[in-house]
Coordinates of C-alpha atoms in Angstrom, one line a residue:
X2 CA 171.9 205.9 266.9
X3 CA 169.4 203.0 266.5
X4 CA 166.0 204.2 266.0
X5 CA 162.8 202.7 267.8
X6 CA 161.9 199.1 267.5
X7 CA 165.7 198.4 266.3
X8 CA 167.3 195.8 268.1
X9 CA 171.3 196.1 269.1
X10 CA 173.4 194.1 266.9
X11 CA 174.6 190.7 268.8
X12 CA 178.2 190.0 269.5
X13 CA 179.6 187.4 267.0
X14 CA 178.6 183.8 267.6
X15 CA 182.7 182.8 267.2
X16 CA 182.9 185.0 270.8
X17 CA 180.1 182.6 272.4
X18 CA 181.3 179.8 271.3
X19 CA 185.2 180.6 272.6
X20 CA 183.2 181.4 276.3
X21 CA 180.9 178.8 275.9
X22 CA 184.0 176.1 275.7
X23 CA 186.5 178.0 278.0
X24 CA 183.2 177.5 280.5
X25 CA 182.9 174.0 280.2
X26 CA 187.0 173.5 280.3
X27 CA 187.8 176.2 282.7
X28 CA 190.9 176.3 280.4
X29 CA 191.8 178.8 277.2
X30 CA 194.2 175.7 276.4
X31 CA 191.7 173.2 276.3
X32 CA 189.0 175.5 274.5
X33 CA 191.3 175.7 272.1
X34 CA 191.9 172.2 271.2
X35 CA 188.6 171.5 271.2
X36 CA 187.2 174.4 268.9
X37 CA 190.6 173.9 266.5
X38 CA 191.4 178.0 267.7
X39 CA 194.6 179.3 269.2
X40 CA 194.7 179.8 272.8
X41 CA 195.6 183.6 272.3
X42 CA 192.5 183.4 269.6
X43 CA 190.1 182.2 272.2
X44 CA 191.2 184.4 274.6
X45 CA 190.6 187.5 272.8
X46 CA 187.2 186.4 271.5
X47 CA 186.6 185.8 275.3
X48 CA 187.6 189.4 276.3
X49 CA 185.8 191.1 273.3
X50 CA 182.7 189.5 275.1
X51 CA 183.3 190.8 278.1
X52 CA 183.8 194.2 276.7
X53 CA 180.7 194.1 274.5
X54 CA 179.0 192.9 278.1
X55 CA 180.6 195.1 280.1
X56 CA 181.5 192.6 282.8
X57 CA 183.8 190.1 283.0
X58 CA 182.8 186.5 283.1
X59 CA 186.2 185.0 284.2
X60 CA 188.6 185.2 287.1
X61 CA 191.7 184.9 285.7
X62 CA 194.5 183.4 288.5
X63 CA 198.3 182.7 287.6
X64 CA 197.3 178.9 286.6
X65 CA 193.6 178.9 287.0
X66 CA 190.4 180.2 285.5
X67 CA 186.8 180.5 287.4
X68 CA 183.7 181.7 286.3
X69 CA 182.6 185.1 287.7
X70 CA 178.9 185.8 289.0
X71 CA 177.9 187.3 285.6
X72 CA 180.1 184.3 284.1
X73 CA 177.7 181.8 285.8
X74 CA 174.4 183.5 285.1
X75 CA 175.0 183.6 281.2
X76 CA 176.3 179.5 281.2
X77 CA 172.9 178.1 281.1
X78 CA 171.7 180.7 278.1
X79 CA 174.6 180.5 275.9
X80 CA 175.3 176.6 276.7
X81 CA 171.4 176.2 275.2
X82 CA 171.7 178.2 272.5
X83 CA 175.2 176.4 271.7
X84 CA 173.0 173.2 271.8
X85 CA 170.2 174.3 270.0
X86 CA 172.2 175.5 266.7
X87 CA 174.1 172.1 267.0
X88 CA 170.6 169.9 267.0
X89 CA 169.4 172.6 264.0
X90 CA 172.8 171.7 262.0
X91 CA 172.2 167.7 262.7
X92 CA 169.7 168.0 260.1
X93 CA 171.2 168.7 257.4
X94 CA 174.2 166.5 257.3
X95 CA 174.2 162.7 256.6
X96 CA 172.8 160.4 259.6
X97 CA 175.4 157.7 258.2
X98 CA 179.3 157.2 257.2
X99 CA 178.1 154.9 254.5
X100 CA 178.7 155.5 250.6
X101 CA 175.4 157.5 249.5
X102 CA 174.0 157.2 246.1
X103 CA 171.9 160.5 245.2
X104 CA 169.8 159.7 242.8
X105 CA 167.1 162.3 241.0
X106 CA 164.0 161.0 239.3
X107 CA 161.0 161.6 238.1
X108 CA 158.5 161.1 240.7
X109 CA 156.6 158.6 238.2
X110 CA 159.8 156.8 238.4
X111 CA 160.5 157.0 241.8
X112 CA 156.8 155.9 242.7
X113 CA 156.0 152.9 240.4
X114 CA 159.8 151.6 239.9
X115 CA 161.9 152.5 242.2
X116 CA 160.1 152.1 245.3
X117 CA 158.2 148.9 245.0
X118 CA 161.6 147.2 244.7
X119 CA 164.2 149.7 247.0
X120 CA 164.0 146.8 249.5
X121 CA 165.8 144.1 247.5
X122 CA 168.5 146.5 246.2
X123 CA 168.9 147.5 249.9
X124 CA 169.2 143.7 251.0
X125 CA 171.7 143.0 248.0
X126 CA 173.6 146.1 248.9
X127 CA 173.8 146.6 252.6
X128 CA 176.5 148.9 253.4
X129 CA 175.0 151.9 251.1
X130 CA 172.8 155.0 251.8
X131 CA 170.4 156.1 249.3
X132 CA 168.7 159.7 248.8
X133 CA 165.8 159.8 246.5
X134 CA 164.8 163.4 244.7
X135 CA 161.6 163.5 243.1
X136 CA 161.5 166.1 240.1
X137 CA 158.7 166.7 237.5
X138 CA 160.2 169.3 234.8
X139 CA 163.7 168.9 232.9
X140 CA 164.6 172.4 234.7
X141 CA 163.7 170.8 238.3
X142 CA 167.4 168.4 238.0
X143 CA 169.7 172.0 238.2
X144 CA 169.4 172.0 241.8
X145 CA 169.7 168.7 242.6
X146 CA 173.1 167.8 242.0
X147 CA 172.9 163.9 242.0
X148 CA 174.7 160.7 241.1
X149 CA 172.0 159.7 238.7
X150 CA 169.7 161.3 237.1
X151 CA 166.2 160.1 235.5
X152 CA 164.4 162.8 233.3
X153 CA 161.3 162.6 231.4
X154 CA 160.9 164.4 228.0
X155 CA 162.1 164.5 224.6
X156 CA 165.5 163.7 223.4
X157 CA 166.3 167.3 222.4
X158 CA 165.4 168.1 226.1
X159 CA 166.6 165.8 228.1
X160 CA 170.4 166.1 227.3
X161 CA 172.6 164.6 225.3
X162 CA 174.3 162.9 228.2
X163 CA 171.4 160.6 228.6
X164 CA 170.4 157.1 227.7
X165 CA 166.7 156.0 226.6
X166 CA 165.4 153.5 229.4
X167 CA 163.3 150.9 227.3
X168 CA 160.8 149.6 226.4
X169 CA 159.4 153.0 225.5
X170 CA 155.9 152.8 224.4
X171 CA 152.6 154.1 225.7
X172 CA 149.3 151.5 225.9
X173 CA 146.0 151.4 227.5
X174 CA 145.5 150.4 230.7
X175 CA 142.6 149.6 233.3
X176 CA 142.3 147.9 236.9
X177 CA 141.0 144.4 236.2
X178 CA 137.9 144.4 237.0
X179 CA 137.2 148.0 234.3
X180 CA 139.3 145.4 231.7
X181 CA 137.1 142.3 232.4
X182 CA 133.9 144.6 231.6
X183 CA 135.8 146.0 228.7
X184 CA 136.6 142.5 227.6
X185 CA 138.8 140.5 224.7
X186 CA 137.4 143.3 222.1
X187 CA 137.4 147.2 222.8
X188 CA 134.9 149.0 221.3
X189 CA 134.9 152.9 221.2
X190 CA 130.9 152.9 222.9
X191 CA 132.2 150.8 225.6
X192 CA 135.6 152.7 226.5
X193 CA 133.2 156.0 226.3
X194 CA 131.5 155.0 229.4
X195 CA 134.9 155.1 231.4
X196 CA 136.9 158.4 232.4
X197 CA 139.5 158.8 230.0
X198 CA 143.2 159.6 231.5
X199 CA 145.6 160.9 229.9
X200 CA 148.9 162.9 230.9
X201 CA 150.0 166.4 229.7
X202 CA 153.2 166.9 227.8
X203 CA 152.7 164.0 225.5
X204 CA 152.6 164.5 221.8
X205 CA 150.7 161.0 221.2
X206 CA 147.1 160.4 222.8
X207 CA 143.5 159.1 223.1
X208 CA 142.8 160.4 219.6
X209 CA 145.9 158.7 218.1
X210 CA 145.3 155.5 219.5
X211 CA 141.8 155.3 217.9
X212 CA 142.9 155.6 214.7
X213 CA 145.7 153.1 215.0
X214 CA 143.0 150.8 216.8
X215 CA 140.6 151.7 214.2
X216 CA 137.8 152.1 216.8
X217 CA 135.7 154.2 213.9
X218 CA 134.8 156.5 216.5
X219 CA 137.0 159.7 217.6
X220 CA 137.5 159.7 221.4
X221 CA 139.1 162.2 223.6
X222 CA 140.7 162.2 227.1
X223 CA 138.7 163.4 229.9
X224 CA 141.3 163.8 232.4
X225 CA 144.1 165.3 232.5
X226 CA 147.4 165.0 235.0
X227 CA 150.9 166.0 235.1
X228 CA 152.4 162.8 235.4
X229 CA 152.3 159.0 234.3
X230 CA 152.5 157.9 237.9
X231 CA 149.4 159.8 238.3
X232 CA 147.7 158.3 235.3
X233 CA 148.9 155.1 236.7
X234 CA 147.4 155.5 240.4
X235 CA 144.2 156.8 239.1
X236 CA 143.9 153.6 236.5
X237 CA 144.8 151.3 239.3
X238 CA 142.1 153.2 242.2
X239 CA 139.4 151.9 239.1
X240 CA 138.9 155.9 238.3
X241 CA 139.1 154.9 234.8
X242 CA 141.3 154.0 231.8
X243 CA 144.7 155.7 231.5
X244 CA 147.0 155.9 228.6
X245 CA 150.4 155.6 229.8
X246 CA 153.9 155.2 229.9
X247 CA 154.8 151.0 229.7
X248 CA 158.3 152.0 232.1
X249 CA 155.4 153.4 234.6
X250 CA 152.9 150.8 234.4
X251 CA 155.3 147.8 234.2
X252 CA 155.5 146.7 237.9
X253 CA 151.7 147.4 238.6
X254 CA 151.3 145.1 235.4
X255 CA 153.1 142.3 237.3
X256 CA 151.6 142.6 240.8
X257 CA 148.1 142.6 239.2
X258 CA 146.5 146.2 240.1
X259 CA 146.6 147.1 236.1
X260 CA 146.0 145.1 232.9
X261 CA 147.0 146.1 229.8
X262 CA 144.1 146.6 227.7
X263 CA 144.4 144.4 224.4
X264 CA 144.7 148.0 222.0
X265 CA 147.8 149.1 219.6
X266 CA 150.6 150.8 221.7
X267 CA 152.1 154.1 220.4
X268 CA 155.1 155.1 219.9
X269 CA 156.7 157.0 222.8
X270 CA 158.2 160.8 221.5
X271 CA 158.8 161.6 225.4
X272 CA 160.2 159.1 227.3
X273 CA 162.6 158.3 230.3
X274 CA 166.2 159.2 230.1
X275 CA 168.9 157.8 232.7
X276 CA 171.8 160.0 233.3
X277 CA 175.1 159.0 235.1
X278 CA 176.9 162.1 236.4
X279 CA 179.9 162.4 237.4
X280 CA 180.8 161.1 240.7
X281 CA 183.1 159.2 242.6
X282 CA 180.4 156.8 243.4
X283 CA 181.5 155.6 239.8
X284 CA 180.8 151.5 241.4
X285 CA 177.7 152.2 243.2
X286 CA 176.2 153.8 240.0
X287 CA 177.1 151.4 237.9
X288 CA 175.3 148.5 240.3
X289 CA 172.2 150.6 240.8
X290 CA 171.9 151.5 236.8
X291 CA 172.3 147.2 236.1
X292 CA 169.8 146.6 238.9
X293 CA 167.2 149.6 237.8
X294 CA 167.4 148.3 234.0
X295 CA 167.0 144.0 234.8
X296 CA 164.0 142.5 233.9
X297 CA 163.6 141.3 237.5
X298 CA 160.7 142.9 239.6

């Protein structure tokens, strides 16, 4: 006995399905071809609706099949419902037949490499789909199951199936017109009057880069994100000077919105780590791993 506020269990969505396609047919036959059924299978499914109803919702003649009144008035419901799980469905399989490349990246990665220059590898490869997944931790690429992997970390993190992307450094940089103030020779008083960035995770930082610049004074960072491609934006926006990762900075370098200040660079202990997975995309990987590695912008 179902107690108050419980609703009834529905009938199976297999039954609706097998009545909404008879309906449309007016044929167990061709219901059956189109759902991949037996005839007998989408017959019975039909019937146990029409016992769990209660009514039926056919007329069944020796070579003929017509809806019934109750047939007709449940059509319009079951027909939008049929449509409505189909549309819900849409949008989660591929839009194209094309080969796609899955690729999972750090979102640093993804923001200052990868997408300034996704339009040329699109024009040199035409007849591909891409999917970009944007990750922050080493643990976030266990769900992500892609054709390429790029992880940030250290080598004992990141797996011993990956390869070091280099250069792998990290320097000092500014947006040009904090650099032009700064001038040819950094002083510690003058980089104190700028916001110092500097990303979490890192074992090098501001500190260590004084000493090997022998600025005399100890500095410290005064801001703190959770990724290089943060470190870069905020540089870039003129928020102040970020220490960073050279893969990260590298295209905003060449299109002008940073300068690399004229300070030592450090030696990278985390870095960024390309992975080729498995896949039968073995081609496609191999083209987008040549074209992500070039020198080219």
């Amino acid at each position: 006995m179902l107690s108050a506020g419980m609703k009834k269990p529905l009938p199976p969505i297999t039954w609706f399905r097998a009545f909404d396609a008879t309906a449309r047919h007016l044929s167990f036959t061709l219901a059956a071809q189109e759902l991949g059924f037996t005839q007998s299978a989408i017959s019975q499914n039909v019937r146990a609706l029409e016992d769990k109803l209660g009514t039926p919702l056919f007329v069944r003649g020796h070579r003929s099949l017509a809806l019934t009144q109750a047939g007709r008035l449940l059509v319009p419901d079951v027909a939008a419902a049929m449509a409505q799980l189909e549309q819900a469905t849409e949008r989660f399989l591929p839009a194209t037949t094309r080969p796609k490349l899955s690729i999972a990246t750090s979102v640093s990665i993804a923001q200052w490499v990868i997408a300034p220059r996704l339009a040329g590898f699109l024009a040199e490869q035409p007849d591909i789909a891409v999917q970009l997944a944007t990750t922050i931790w080493p643990d976030d690429f266990a769900s992500t199951n892609a054709d390429i992997e790029i992880r940030f970390g250290r080598r004992q993190v990141v797996g011993r199936d990956a390869t070091l992307m280099e250069p792998s450094h990290l320097h000092a940089v500014a947006a040009p017109h904090i650099a032009r103030r700064l001038g040819p020779v950094i002083r510690a008083e003058n980089l104190a009057e700028h916001p110092l960035i500097q990303p979490v995770g890192i074992t090098a930082g501001w500190p260590d880069l004084a000493r090997k610049a022998k600025l005399g004074t100890a500095i410290a960072p005064t801001v703190f994100v959770d990724t290089h491609g943060l470190s870069a934006d905020l540089a870039a926006s003129g928020a102040g000077v970020a220490l960073s990762h050279c893969q990260v900075t590298r295209t905003g370098i060449e299109r002008g919105s940073l300068v690399a200040l004229p300070l030592p660079s450090l030696a990278a202990e985390e870095g960024y780590y390309l992975a080729v997975k498995p896949s039968p995309h073995e081609a496609l990987q191999q083209t987008f791993v040549r074209w992500l590695t070039s020198d080219t912008p």
